[in-house]
PDB file of C-alpha atoms in Angstrom:
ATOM      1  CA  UNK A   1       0.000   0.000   0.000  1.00 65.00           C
ATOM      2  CA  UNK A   2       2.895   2.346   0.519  1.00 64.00           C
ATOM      3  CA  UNK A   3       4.397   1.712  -2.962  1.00 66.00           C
ATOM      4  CA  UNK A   4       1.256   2.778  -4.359  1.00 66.00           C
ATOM      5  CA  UNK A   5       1.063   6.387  -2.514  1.00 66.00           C
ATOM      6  CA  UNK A   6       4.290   7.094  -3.699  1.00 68.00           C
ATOM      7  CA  UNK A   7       4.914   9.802  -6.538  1.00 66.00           C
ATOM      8  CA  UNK A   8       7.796  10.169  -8.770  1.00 63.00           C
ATOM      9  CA  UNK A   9      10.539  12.802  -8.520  1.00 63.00           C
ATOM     10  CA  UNK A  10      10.974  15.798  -9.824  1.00 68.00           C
ATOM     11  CA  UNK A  11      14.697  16.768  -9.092  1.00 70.00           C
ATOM     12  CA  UNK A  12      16.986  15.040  -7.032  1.00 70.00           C
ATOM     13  CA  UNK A  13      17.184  18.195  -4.577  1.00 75.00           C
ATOM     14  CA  UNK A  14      13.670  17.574  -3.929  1.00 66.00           C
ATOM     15  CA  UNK A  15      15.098  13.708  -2.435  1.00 65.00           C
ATOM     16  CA  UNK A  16      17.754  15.470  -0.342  1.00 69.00           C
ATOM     17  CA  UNK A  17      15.381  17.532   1.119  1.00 69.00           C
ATOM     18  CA  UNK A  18      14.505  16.554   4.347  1.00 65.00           C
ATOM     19  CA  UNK A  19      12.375  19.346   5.721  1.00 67.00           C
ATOM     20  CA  UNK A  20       9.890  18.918   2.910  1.00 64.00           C
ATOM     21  CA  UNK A  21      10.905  14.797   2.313  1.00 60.00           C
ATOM     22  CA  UNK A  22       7.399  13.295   0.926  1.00 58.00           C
ATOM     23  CA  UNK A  23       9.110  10.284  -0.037  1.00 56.00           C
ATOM     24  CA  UNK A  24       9.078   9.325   4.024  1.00 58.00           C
ATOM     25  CA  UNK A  25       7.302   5.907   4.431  1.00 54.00           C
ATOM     26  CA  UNK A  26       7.067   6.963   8.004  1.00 55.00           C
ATOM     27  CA  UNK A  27       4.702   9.863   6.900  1.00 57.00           C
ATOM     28  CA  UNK A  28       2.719   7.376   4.805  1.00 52.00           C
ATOM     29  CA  UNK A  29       2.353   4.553   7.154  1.00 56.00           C
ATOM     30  CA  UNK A  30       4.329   2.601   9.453  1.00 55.00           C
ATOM     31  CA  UNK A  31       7.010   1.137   6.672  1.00 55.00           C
ATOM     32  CA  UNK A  32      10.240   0.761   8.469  1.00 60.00           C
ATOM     33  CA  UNK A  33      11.602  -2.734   5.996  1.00 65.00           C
ATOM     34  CA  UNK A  34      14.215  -0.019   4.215  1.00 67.00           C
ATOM     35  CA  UNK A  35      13.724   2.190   1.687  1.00 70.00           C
ATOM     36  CA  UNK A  36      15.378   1.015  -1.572  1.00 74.00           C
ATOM     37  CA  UNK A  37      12.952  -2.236  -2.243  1.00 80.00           C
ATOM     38  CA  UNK A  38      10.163   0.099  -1.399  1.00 79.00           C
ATOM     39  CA  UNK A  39      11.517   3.292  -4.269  1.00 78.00           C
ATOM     40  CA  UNK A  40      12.923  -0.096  -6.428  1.00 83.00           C
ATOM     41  CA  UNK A  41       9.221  -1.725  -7.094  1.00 85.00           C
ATOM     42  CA  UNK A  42       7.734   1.516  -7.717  1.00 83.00           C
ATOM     43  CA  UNK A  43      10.032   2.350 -10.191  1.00 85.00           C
ATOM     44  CA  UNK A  44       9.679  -0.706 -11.873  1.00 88.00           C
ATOM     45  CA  UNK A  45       5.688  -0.950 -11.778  1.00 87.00           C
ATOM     46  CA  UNK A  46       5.495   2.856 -13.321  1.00 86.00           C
ATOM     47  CA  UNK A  47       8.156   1.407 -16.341  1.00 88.00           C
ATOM     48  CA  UNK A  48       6.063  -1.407 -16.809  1.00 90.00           C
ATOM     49  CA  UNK A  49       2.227   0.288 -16.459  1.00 89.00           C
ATOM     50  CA  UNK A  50       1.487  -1.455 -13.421  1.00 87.00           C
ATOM     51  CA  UNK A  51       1.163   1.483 -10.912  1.00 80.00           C
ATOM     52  CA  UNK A  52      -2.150   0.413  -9.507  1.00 84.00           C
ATOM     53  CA  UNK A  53      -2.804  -1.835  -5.849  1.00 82.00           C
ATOM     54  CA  UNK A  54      -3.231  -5.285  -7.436  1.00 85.00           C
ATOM     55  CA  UNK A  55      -0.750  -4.894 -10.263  1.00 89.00           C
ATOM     56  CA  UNK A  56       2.213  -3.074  -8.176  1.00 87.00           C
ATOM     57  CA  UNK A  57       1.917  -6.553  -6.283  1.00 88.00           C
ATOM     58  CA  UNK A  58       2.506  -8.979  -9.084  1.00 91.00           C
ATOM     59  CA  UNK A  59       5.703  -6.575 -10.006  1.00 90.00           C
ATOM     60  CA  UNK A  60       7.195  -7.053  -6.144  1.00 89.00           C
ATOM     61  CA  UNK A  61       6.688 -10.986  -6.632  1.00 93.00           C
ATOM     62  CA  UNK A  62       8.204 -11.292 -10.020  1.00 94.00           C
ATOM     63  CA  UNK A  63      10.785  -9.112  -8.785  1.00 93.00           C
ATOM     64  CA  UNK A  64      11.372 -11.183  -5.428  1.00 94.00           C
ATOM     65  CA  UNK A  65      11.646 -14.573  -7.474  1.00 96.00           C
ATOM     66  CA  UNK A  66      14.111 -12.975  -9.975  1.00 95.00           C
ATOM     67  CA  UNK A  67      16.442 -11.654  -7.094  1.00 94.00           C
ATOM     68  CA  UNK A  68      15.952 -14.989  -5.466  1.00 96.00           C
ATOM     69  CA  UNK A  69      16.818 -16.724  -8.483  1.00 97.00           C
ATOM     70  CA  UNK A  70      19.985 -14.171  -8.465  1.00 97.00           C
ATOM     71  CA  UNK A  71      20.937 -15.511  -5.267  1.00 96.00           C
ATOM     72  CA  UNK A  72      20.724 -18.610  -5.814  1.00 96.00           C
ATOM     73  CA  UNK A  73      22.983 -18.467  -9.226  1.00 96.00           C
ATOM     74  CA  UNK A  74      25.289 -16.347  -7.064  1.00 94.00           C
ATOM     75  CA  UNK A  75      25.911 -19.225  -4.612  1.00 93.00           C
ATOM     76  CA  UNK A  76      25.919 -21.996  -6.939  1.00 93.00           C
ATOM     77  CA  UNK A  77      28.997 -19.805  -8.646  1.00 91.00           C
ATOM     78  CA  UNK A  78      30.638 -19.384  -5.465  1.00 90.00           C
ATOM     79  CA  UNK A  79      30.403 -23.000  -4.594  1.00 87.00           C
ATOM     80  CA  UNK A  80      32.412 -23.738  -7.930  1.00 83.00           C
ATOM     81  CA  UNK A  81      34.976 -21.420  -7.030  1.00 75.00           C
ATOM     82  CA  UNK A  82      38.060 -23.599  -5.874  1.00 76.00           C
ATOM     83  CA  UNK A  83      39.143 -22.921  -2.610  1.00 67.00           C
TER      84      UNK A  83
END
């Protein structure tokens, strides 16, 4: 729900502002899991049309899988990786 009341910036003064900071999740709701996923999905679901409740959802679950996935690949190369 706090993906979806986010806006997009205009400038990135207007991020570094933190008198007038509307990006805060903590003046949205009571998000306190970091901010990058959070900014990262919205980003994403605006560049793929899919801005709205139900849709911003199926964007944060494709894009959890695929990072799992990337984690996964990541320790399979590791493990090959003579010591």
């Amino acid at each position: 729900m706090t993906a979806e009341q986010l806006t997009g910036l205009k400038s990135i003064a207007a991020y570094f502002n933190t008198q007038n900071q509307y990006l805060k999740p903590a003046k949205l709701c009571s998000y306190t899991y970091g901010m990058f996923p959070l900014f990262f999905t919205r980003m994403i679901a605006e560049w793929f049309k899919m801005s709205s409740f139900d849709a911003i959802t199926l964007a944060g679950r494709a894009m959890s899988g695929l990072f799992d996935l990337a984690a996964v690949w990541m320790l399979y190369l590791f493990r090959q990786t003579p010591v």
